[in-house]
C-alpha cells in the first residue's frame, strides 16, 4: 500500500473520495511585516483632581504600549474565522514581566503562557490612584462633618443675651450699651462684649486698652479668661480680644460659621442670672447676623431724624423679624420742633416697641473725654433715669421670657 491508497481508504471511510485531495506543503513562507505597536486603550482620563476617575480608568499618562493577550487580539481582529491570518509582530516593553520580545512571534503559534497585560509600573500607578481617591474621599467626609457641625444649631447660653443694634452709625449704640451694662447689674454678672471693630466699648466702660490679662494666650478660645473689669462691676470683652486674627479674617470666618457667637458664649459657662450685652457695628454686617442669632432681646437705637428713619427702610424688617425687638430713641432734643415731630413719627412706627427716649445731653459726649460716664454715674441727669427705666423694661421682659420657658 502506498500513501495515495492509504489516503483514498481513509477518505472512503468518511464517504469521500480522494479526487479533490490536494497535498500542501508543511512549511509556509511567512511575510515579514513592519513592526506594529498594538496599543490597548485603557480608558478616558479626566481632570487632574480625579473627580471622574473610576477604578477601571487610570490616567492617560498611564497608557502603555502593551502586548495584547490572544483573546483581546482575536476579539479585535478584522479577520473572519478560517481566514488566513497574517502574523503580527508586537512591541513588548522592556520591563514586561514576560519573555523578551520575539521578532518572530506569530498569531498561528500562540505562547503557552500569554504575556502579562499590565506592567508592574502600571500596578504601582494604579495603587497611587487608589490611594489618592481614598484620601480625597476622606477629605470630603471631613469637610462634610465640619460643615454640619458649623451649621447645626448650638445649645444657647442660659444667660440673658441683649444685642444693641442700629440701622445707621453714630446714633449712640456704644454709649447706650455701656450705660445699660451698668443698669442691668443684678444677681449675676453683666458681660459687655464688643462686636464692633472700632473697639470703643472698653473706653465707655473704663476698661482701658491694655493687652489681654496675664496668662491669657492669644489663641485662647475661651473668652472667660479674656474678660476685664469695667465700671459698675461689669466685665468687658474688647473687640481686639475676640479677634486676634484681625477684623477681615474674623468676618470671613463668621460668615461661614453661623453659630460662632452662640458657641463662644456657650463655652463661657455662664449662669441663668448672668447677662450678656453685645455692642455691634451699624447696619447689616456678619456681626449683626451673629448677634441676632443668639440674642434673647434686641434693642434698636435710632435718633429722631430723617437719616435713621430712612435707614430703617433697608433693615427694619430684619430687626422686626426677631421675636423680641424694642426701640430706643436717643439724643432727643426737646427744644427743637423738628425733633419733636420726628419723635411722633417714630412713636407711630414703633408703637409699644418703643421702650425709651434718651434726651440729648452734651455732658455725655464731653464726659467720655474725661473718663466720666454720665449715663452711669450722674443720677441727677434725666438721661441716667431714662437708662434705668429702659433697664427695668428689659429685666421684666427677660423674667417673663424665663417664666414662659423661652430662654434656655
Ligand atoms: N444722649 C446723648 N446725648 C449727647 N451725646 C450723645 C448721646 N448719646 C451718644 N452721644 C454721643 O454721640 C456720639 C456717638 O455715640 P456712639 O459712639 O455711642 O454711637 P454709635 O452708634 O456707637 O456709633 P458707631 O455706629 O460709630 O458705632 C458720641 O460722641 C457720644 O458721646
Ligand atoms: Mg459704636
Short mmCIF file of C-alpha atoms and ligand atoms in Angstrom, two decimals:
data_model
loop_
_atom_site.label_atom_id
_atom_site.label_comp_id
_atom_site.label_asym_id
_atom_site.label_seq_id
_atom_site.Cartn_x
_atom_site.Cartn_y
_atom_site.Cartn_z
CA UNK A 1 0.00 0.00 0.00
CA UNK A 2 1.28 3.35 -0.92
CA UNK A 3 0.44 6.68 0.66
CA UNK A 4 -2.14 7.51 -2.09
CA UNK A 5 -4.16 4.34 -1.40
CA UNK A 6 -3.91 4.98 2.38
CA UNK A 7 -5.45 8.42 1.87
CA UNK A 8 -8.10 7.05 -0.50
CA UNK A 9 -9.07 4.37 2.08
CA UNK A 10 -9.14 6.88 4.89
CA UNK A 11 -11.35 9.33 2.98
CA UNK A 12 -13.58 6.45 1.82
CA UNK A 13 -14.42 5.66 5.46
CA UNK A 14 -15.99 9.10 5.73
CA UNK A 15 -17.91 8.78 2.44
CA UNK A 16 -15.49 10.98 0.48
CA UNK A 17 -13.09 10.32 -2.32
CA UNK A 18 -9.53 11.38 -2.99
CA UNK A 19 -10.27 13.26 -6.24
CA UNK A 20 -10.31 16.66 -4.62
CA UNK A 21 -7.42 15.89 -2.31
CA UNK A 22 -4.51 18.29 -2.68
CA UNK A 23 -1.23 17.77 -0.93
CA UNK A 24 0.06 21.04 0.60
CA UNK A 25 3.48 21.92 1.81
CA UNK A 26 4.04 21.71 5.54
CA UNK A 27 6.28 24.81 5.58
CA UNK A 28 4.94 28.29 5.00
CA UNK A 29 6.89 31.25 3.76
CA UNK A 30 5.94 33.96 6.25
CA UNK A 31 5.83 37.52 5.04
CA UNK A 32 7.93 39.97 7.07
CA UNK A 33 5.67 42.78 8.26
CA UNK A 34 6.81 46.10 9.65
CA UNK A 35 6.70 46.13 13.43
CA UNK A 36 3.32 47.29 14.66
CA UNK A 37 2.73 48.54 18.17
CA UNK A 38 -0.58 47.30 19.47
CA UNK A 39 -1.98 49.93 21.84
CA UNK A 40 -4.75 48.90 24.10
CA UNK A 41 -6.72 51.95 25.10
CA UNK A 42 -7.15 51.86 28.83
CA UNK A 43 -9.98 54.33 29.21
CA UNK A 44 -10.55 58.07 29.22
CA UNK A 45 -8.80 60.32 31.70
CA UNK A 46 -10.47 63.14 33.44
CA UNK A 47 -9.44 66.16 35.46
CA UNK A 48 -6.21 66.13 37.47
CA UNK A 49 -8.31 66.16 40.59
CA UNK A 50 -9.56 62.79 39.50
CA UNK A 51 -13.15 63.79 40.05
CA UNK A 52 -14.47 61.34 37.47
CA UNK A 53 -11.83 58.71 37.77
CA UNK A 54 -13.02 55.21 38.22
CA UNK A 55 -11.24 52.07 39.21
CA UNK A 56 -11.25 50.96 35.60
CA UNK A 57 -9.88 54.16 34.10
CA UNK A 58 -6.34 55.08 35.02
CA UNK A 59 -4.99 58.43 33.84
CA UNK A 60 -3.88 58.98 30.24
CA UNK A 61 -0.27 59.29 31.32
CA UNK A 62 -0.50 55.67 32.31
CA UNK A 63 -1.38 54.43 28.84
CA UNK A 64 1.23 51.92 27.87
CA UNK A 65 2.23 50.07 24.82
CA UNK A 66 1.46 46.53 25.79
CA UNK A 67 1.08 43.27 24.03
CA UNK A 68 -2.46 42.18 23.51
CA UNK A 69 -3.35 38.83 25.01
CA UNK A 70 -4.63 36.29 22.48
CA UNK A 71 -8.24 36.76 23.48
CA UNK A 72 -8.02 40.54 23.03
CA UNK A 73 -6.19 40.20 19.76
CA UNK A 74 -8.82 37.77 18.47
CA UNK A 75 -11.66 39.99 19.58
CA UNK A 76 -10.12 42.97 17.83
CA UNK A 77 -9.17 41.04 14.71
CA UNK A 78 -10.65 42.25 11.44
CA UNK A 79 -10.31 38.73 10.03
CA UNK A 80 -13.15 36.22 9.97
CA UNK A 81 -12.80 32.70 11.32
CA UNK A 82 -10.92 30.40 8.99
CA UNK A 83 -9.40 33.26 7.04
CA UNK A 84 -5.69 33.12 6.79
CA UNK A 85 -4.17 35.39 9.39
CA UNK A 86 -1.01 37.23 8.68
CA UNK A 87 1.44 37.08 11.55
CA UNK A 88 1.57 40.21 13.64
CA UNK A 89 4.68 41.29 15.43
CA UNK A 90 4.12 43.28 18.56
CA UNK A 91 6.36 45.52 20.61
CA UNK A 92 6.81 44.31 24.13
CA UNK A 93 8.04 46.90 26.63
CA UNK A 94 11.45 46.26 28.06
CA UNK A 95 10.10 45.96 31.61
CA UNK A 96 7.40 43.49 30.72
CA UNK A 97 7.42 40.60 33.11
CA UNK A 98 7.05 38.08 30.32
CA UNK A 99 9.60 36.74 27.87
CA UNK A 100 11.78 39.07 25.87
CA UNK A 101 10.16 40.44 22.73
CA UNK A 102 10.27 37.94 19.91
CA UNK A 103 10.98 39.08 16.40
CA UNK A 104 9.13 36.08 15.07
CA UNK A 105 6.09 35.79 17.36
CA UNK A 106 3.22 34.64 15.18
CA UNK A 107 -0.53 34.62 15.53
CA UNK A 108 -0.64 30.99 14.45
CA UNK A 109 1.63 29.88 17.26
CA UNK A 110 0.34 31.48 20.48
CA UNK A 111 2.57 31.42 23.51
CA UNK A 112 1.56 28.80 26.01
CA UNK A 113 1.71 31.50 28.73
CA UNK A 114 0.20 34.80 27.49
CA UNK A 115 2.33 37.85 28.15
CA UNK A 116 1.06 39.91 31.17
CA UNK A 117 -1.26 42.75 30.21
CA UNK A 118 -0.19 45.16 32.96
CA UNK A 119 3.31 46.04 33.85
CA UNK A 120 4.48 46.36 37.44
CA UNK A 121 4.84 50.14 36.95
CA UNK A 122 1.18 50.34 35.93
CA UNK A 123 0.20 48.41 39.02
CA UNK A 124 2.03 50.86 41.22
CA UNK A 125 0.44 53.81 39.38
CA UNK A 126 -2.99 52.26 39.90
CA UNK A 127 -2.19 51.84 43.59
CA UNK A 128 -1.27 55.54 43.73
CA UNK A 129 -4.55 56.49 42.08
CA UNK A 130 -6.47 54.33 44.54
CA UNK A 131 -4.67 55.96 47.49
CA UNK A 132 -5.41 59.40 46.09
CA UNK A 133 -9.07 58.52 45.66
CA UNK A 134 -9.30 57.26 49.22
CA UNK A 135 -7.65 60.38 50.64
CA UNK A 136 -9.99 62.59 48.58
CA UNK A 137 -12.97 60.69 49.95
CA UNK A 138 -11.63 61.11 53.49
CA UNK A 139 -11.11 64.86 52.99
CA UNK A 140 -14.64 65.18 51.57
CA UNK A 141 -16.06 63.35 54.58
CA UNK A 142 -14.16 65.59 56.98
CA UNK A 143 -15.37 68.73 55.20
CA UNK A 144 -18.95 67.50 55.30
CA UNK A 145 -18.65 66.76 59.02
CA UNK A 146 -17.18 70.22 59.70
CA UNK A 147 -19.88 71.94 57.63
CA UNK A 148 -22.55 70.03 59.52
CA UNK A 149 -21.08 70.90 62.90
CA UNK A 150 -20.84 74.60 61.96
CA UNK A 151 -24.44 74.84 60.85
CA UNK A 152 -26.20 72.68 63.35
CA UNK A 153 -27.91 74.82 65.96
CA UNK A 154 -25.68 75.11 69.01
CA UNK A 155 -27.02 74.98 72.55
CA UNK A 156 -27.68 78.53 73.70
CA UNK A 157 -26.12 80.00 76.79
CA UNK A 158 -28.50 80.15 79.75
CA UNK A 159 -27.52 83.81 80.25
CA UNK A 160 -29.79 86.59 79.04
CA UNK A 161 -28.33 87.99 75.82
CA UNK A 162 -29.18 91.51 74.68
CA UNK A 163 -27.99 92.87 71.33
CA UNK A 164 -27.71 96.63 70.83
CA UNK A 165 -28.08 97.38 67.11
CA UNK A 166 -28.88 100.28 64.80
CA UNK A 167 -29.77 100.91 61.17
CA UNK A 168 -27.17 103.68 60.89
CA UNK A 169 -23.94 104.73 62.60
CA UNK A 170 -23.28 107.34 65.26
CA UNK A 171 -26.69 107.13 66.94
CA UNK A 172 -25.29 106.21 70.36
CA UNK A 173 -25.28 102.38 70.34
CA UNK A 174 -22.00 102.05 72.21
CA UNK A 175 -22.98 104.77 74.66
CA UNK A 176 -26.34 103.08 75.39
CA UNK A 177 -24.74 99.61 75.51
CA UNK A 178 -22.26 100.69 78.19
CA UNK A 179 -24.92 102.53 80.19
CA UNK A 180 -27.29 99.55 80.09
CA UNK A 181 -24.49 97.23 81.17
CA UNK A 182 -24.33 99.24 84.39
CA UNK A 183 -28.12 99.46 84.75
CA UNK A 184 -28.68 95.72 84.28
CA UNK A 185 -26.45 94.72 87.15
CA UNK A 186 -28.37 92.24 89.25
CA UNK A 187 -27.83 88.85 90.85
CA UNK A 188 -25.39 87.64 88.24
CA UNK A 189 -22.57 89.15 86.24
CA UNK A 190 -23.02 91.58 83.36
CA UNK A 191 -20.64 90.89 80.50
CA UNK A 192 -20.33 93.56 77.82
CA UNK A 193 -18.93 92.20 74.56
CA UNK A 194 -17.69 94.46 71.79
CA UNK A 195 -18.50 93.05 68.35
CA UNK A 196 -17.52 96.29 66.62
CA UNK A 197 -14.02 96.58 65.05
CA UNK A 198 -13.96 100.21 66.28
CA UNK A 199 -13.26 98.61 69.67
CA UNK A 200 -14.72 101.59 71.59
CA UNK A 201 -16.87 99.88 74.23
CA UNK A 202 -13.90 99.41 76.56
CA UNK A 203 -13.43 103.20 76.81
CA UNK A 204 -17.08 103.80 77.73
CA UNK A 205 -16.75 101.20 80.50
CA UNK A 206 -13.33 102.37 81.68
CA UNK A 207 -11.73 99.01 80.98
CA UNK A 208 -8.65 100.60 79.43
CA UNK A 209 -6.89 99.37 76.34
CA UNK A 210 -4.25 97.12 77.88
CA UNK A 211 -3.37 93.84 76.28
CA UNK A 212 -5.19 90.71 77.38
CA UNK A 213 -4.72 89.77 81.06
CA UNK A 214 -1.56 87.91 82.01
CA UNK A 215 -1.85 84.20 81.34
CA UNK A 216 -4.39 84.52 78.53
CA UNK A 217 -2.92 83.08 75.39
CA UNK A 218 -3.66 84.99 72.21
CA UNK A 219 -5.11 81.86 70.71
CA UNK A 220 -7.30 81.33 73.77
CA UNK A 221 -10.77 80.45 72.59
CA UNK A 222 -12.37 80.62 75.99
CA UNK A 223 -13.44 84.19 76.33
CA UNK A 224 -13.85 83.96 80.10
CA UNK A 225 -10.11 84.33 80.56
CA UNK A 226 -10.04 87.48 78.43
CA UNK A 227 -12.57 89.49 80.45
CA UNK A 228 -11.52 92.78 82.05
CA UNK A 229 -13.15 94.63 84.89
CA UNK A 230 -15.22 97.61 83.85
CA UNK A 231 -17.24 100.33 85.58
CA UNK A 232 -20.15 99.43 87.88
CA UNK A 233 -18.93 95.86 88.34
CA UNK A 234 -19.23 94.98 84.66
CA UNK A 235 -16.96 92.58 82.77
CA UNK A 236 -15.70 93.73 79.39
CA UNK A 237 -14.56 91.72 76.40
CA UNK A 238 -12.97 94.06 73.88
CA UNK A 239 -13.09 93.50 70.15
CA UNK A 240 -9.32 93.08 69.93
CA UNK A 241 -9.55 90.24 72.44
CA UNK A 242 -12.01 88.28 70.33
CA UNK A 243 -10.31 88.97 67.02
CA UNK A 244 -6.62 88.18 67.24
CA UNK A 245 -6.62 87.30 63.54
CA UNK A 246 -7.86 90.76 62.51
CA UNK A 247 -11.32 92.03 61.53
CA UNK A 248 -11.21 90.89 57.91
CA UNK A 249 -10.29 87.31 58.74
CA UNK A 250 -12.81 87.16 61.57
CA UNK A 251 -15.60 88.49 59.35
CA UNK A 252 -14.83 85.92 56.67
CA UNK A 253 -14.78 83.17 59.25
CA UNK A 254 -18.03 84.06 60.94
CA UNK A 255 -19.80 84.49 57.61
CA UNK A 256 -19.34 80.75 57.11
CA UNK A 257 -19.85 79.79 60.72
CA UNK A 258 -23.42 80.80 61.52
CA UNK A 259 -23.26 79.81 65.18
CA UNK A 260 -19.79 81.10 66.05
CA UNK A 261 -21.06 83.55 68.67
CA UNK A 262 -23.51 81.10 70.15
CA UNK A 263 -20.72 78.55 70.53
CA UNK A 264 -18.34 81.09 72.05
CA UNK A 265 -20.93 82.15 74.61
CA UNK A 266 -21.73 78.51 75.33
CA UNK A 267 -18.09 77.93 76.27
CA UNK A 268 -18.16 80.71 78.85
CA UNK A 269 -20.17 78.60 81.30
CA UNK A 270 -22.49 81.46 82.18
CA UNK A 271 -25.46 81.08 84.50
CA UNK A 272 -29.12 81.99 84.08
CA UNK A 273 -28.59 85.11 86.25
CA UNK A 274 -25.80 86.40 84.04
CA UNK A 275 -26.46 88.99 81.37
CA UNK A 276 -24.50 89.38 78.13
CA UNK A 277 -24.86 92.69 76.30
CA UNK A 278 -23.50 92.99 72.78
CA UNK A 279 -22.35 96.16 71.04
CA UNK A 280 -22.49 95.85 67.25
CA UNK A 281 -21.44 97.89 64.22
CA UNK A 282 -24.14 99.82 62.36
CA UNK A 283 -26.12 98.28 59.56
CA UNK A 284 -26.18 94.77 58.13
CA UNK A 285 -22.89 93.05 58.97
CA UNK A 286 -21.81 89.49 59.82
CA UNK A 287 -21.61 90.64 63.46
CA UNK A 288 -25.23 91.74 63.35
CA UNK A 289 -26.29 88.35 61.99
CA UNK A 290 -24.39 86.59 64.77
CA UNK A 291 -25.91 88.89 67.38
CA UNK A 292 -29.46 88.41 66.08
CA UNK A 293 -28.90 84.65 66.01
CA UNK A 294 -28.06 84.47 69.69
CA UNK A 295 -29.93 87.40 71.28
CA UNK A 296 -32.93 86.93 73.51
CA UNK A 297 -33.68 90.64 73.22
CA UNK A 298 -32.77 93.14 70.51
CA UNK A 299 -32.62 96.86 71.26
CA UNK A 300 -32.58 99.09 68.16
CA UNK A 301 -31.17 102.55 68.79
CA UNK A 302 -32.29 105.37 66.48
CA UNK A 303 -32.03 109.15 66.52
CA UNK A 304 -35.05 111.38 65.82
CA UNK A 305 -34.01 112.41 62.35
CA UNK A 306 -34.69 111.58 58.73
CA UNK A 307 -31.47 109.59 58.31
CA UNK A 308 -32.41 106.99 60.94
CA UNK A 309 -35.96 106.78 59.65
CA UNK A 310 -34.89 106.22 56.05
CA UNK A 311 -32.24 103.67 57.04
CA UNK A 312 -34.96 101.61 58.72
CA UNK A 313 -36.49 101.04 55.29
CA UNK A 314 -33.47 98.91 54.38
CA UNK A 315 -33.00 96.93 57.54
CA UNK A 316 -36.08 97.42 59.72
CA UNK A 317 -37.65 94.12 58.63
CA UNK A 318 -34.60 92.22 59.82
CA UNK A 319 -35.00 93.68 63.32
CA UNK A 320 -38.75 93.23 63.42
CA UNK A 321 -38.42 89.56 62.47
CA UNK A 322 -36.75 88.95 65.82
CA UNK A 323 -39.16 87.69 68.42
CA UNK A 324 -38.22 90.36 70.98
CA UNK A 325 -37.28 93.63 69.34
CA UNK A 326 -37.65 97.00 71.02
CA UNK A 327 -36.62 100.54 70.10
CA UNK A 328 -34.85 103.36 71.92
CA UNK A 329 -34.77 106.90 70.57
CA UNK A 330 -31.52 108.61 71.61
CA UNK A 331 -30.32 112.21 71.55
CA UNK A 332 -33.81 113.61 71.71
CA UNK A 333 -33.68 117.43 71.79
CA UNK A 334 -37.00 118.66 73.19
CA UNK A 335 -36.12 122.27 72.35
CA UNK A 336 -36.40 121.58 68.61
CA UNK A 337 -39.80 121.31 66.95
CA UNK A 338 -38.46 119.11 64.16
CA UNK A 339 -37.08 116.70 66.76
CA UNK A 340 -40.47 116.55 68.47
CA UNK A 341 -42.21 115.87 65.16
CA UNK A 342 -39.75 113.15 64.30
CA UNK A 343 -40.37 111.53 67.69
CA UNK A 344 -44.10 111.49 66.93
CA UNK A 345 -43.45 109.82 63.60
CA UNK A 346 -41.24 107.22 65.29
CA UNK A 347 -43.78 106.58 68.03
CA UNK A 348 -46.37 105.79 65.37
CA UNK A 349 -43.99 103.46 63.64
CA UNK A 350 -42.75 101.58 66.70
CA UNK A 351 -45.89 101.60 68.82
CA UNK A 352 -45.44 99.64 72.04
CA UNK A 353 -41.99 98.53 70.91
CA UNK A 354 -40.63 101.96 71.80
CA UNK A 355 -39.26 101.43 75.33
CA UNK A 356 -37.38 104.67 75.95
CA UNK A 357 -36.40 108.13 74.79
CA UNK A 358 -32.97 109.29 75.98
CA UNK A 359 -32.52 113.05 75.92
CA UNK A 360 -29.65 114.79 74.25
CA UNK A 361 -27.12 115.69 76.95
CA UNK A 362 -23.80 117.16 75.90
CA UNK A 363 -22.30 116.07 79.20
CA UNK A 364 -22.44 112.53 77.82
CA UNK A 365 -20.08 113.17 74.92
CA UNK A 366 -17.89 115.56 76.92
CA UNK A 367 -17.63 113.13 79.82
CA UNK A 368 -16.10 110.49 77.55
CA UNK A 369 -13.13 112.81 77.06
CA UNK A 370 -12.51 112.86 80.83
CA UNK A 371 -13.28 109.24 81.58
CA UNK A 372 -16.65 110.10 83.16
CA UNK A 373 -19.69 108.14 82.09
CA UNK A 374 -22.60 110.47 82.80
CA UNK A 375 -25.18 107.85 81.95
CA UNK A 376 -23.75 105.52 84.59
CA UNK A 377 -22.70 107.98 87.27
CA UNK A 378 -24.80 111.14 87.26
CA UNK A 379 -28.06 110.33 89.00
CA UNK A 380 -29.23 113.91 88.53
CA UNK A 381 -29.23 113.53 84.77
CA UNK A 382 -32.63 112.81 83.13
CA UNK A 383 -30.70 110.60 80.72
CA UNK A 384 -29.48 108.47 83.66
CA UNK A 385 -33.09 107.93 84.81
CA UNK A 386 -34.19 107.01 81.33
CA UNK A 387 -31.46 104.41 81.10
CA UNK A 388 -32.58 102.92 84.44
CA UNK A 389 -36.16 102.74 83.16
CA UNK A 390 -35.06 101.01 79.94
CA UNK A 391 -33.01 98.56 82.02
CA UNK A 392 -36.11 97.76 84.09
CA UNK A 393 -38.20 97.08 80.98
CA UNK A 394 -35.53 94.70 79.67
CA UNK A 395 -35.28 92.92 83.02
CA UNK A 396 -39.03 92.40 83.30
CA UNK A 397 -39.22 91.16 79.69
CA UNK A 398 -36.39 88.77 80.44
CA UNK A 399 -38.18 87.49 83.54
CA UNK A 400 -41.37 86.87 81.60
CA UNK A 401 -39.33 85.03 78.94
CA UNK A 402 -37.78 82.87 81.64
CA UNK A 403 -41.22 82.12 83.12
CA UNK A 404 -42.58 81.22 79.70
CA UNK A 405 -39.56 78.95 79.19
CA UNK A 406 -38.48 80.85 76.08
CA UNK A 407 -34.93 81.19 77.34
CA UNK A 408 -32.76 78.14 77.92
N1 LIG B 1 -27.83 111.10 74.60
C1 LIG B 1 -26.73 111.65 74.11
N2 LIG B 1 -26.51 112.97 74.25
C2 LIG B 1 -25.44 113.54 73.75
N3 LIG B 1 -24.47 112.88 73.10
C3 LIG B 1 -24.63 111.56 72.93
C4 LIG B 1 -25.74 110.88 73.41
N4 LIG B 1 -25.61 109.59 73.08
C5 LIG B 1 -24.46 109.47 72.42
N5 LIG B 1 -23.85 110.65 72.31
C6 LIG B 1 -22.61 110.93 71.64
O1 LIG B 1 -22.77 110.60 70.26
C7 LIG B 1 -21.56 110.16 69.72
C8 LIG B 1 -21.75 108.81 69.07
O2 LIG B 1 -22.07 107.87 70.06
P1 LIG B 1 -21.67 106.34 69.94
O3 LIG B 1 -20.26 106.20 69.60
O4 LIG B 1 -22.16 105.69 71.15
O5 LIG B 1 -22.55 105.95 68.68
P2 LIG B 1 -22.52 104.55 67.91
O6 LIG B 1 -23.89 104.33 67.42
O7 LIG B 1 -21.94 103.53 68.74
O8 LIG B 1 -21.55 104.88 66.70
P3 LIG B 1 -20.96 103.82 65.70
O9 LIG B 1 -22.06 103.47 64.76
O10 LIG B 1 -19.84 104.55 65.04
O11 LIG B 1 -20.51 102.65 66.49
C9 LIG B 1 -20.56 110.11 70.86
O12 LIG B 1 -19.81 111.26 70.86
C10 LIG B 1 -21.45 110.08 72.08
O13 LIG B 1 -20.81 110.63 73.22
MG1 LIG B 2 -20.38 102.15 68.42
#
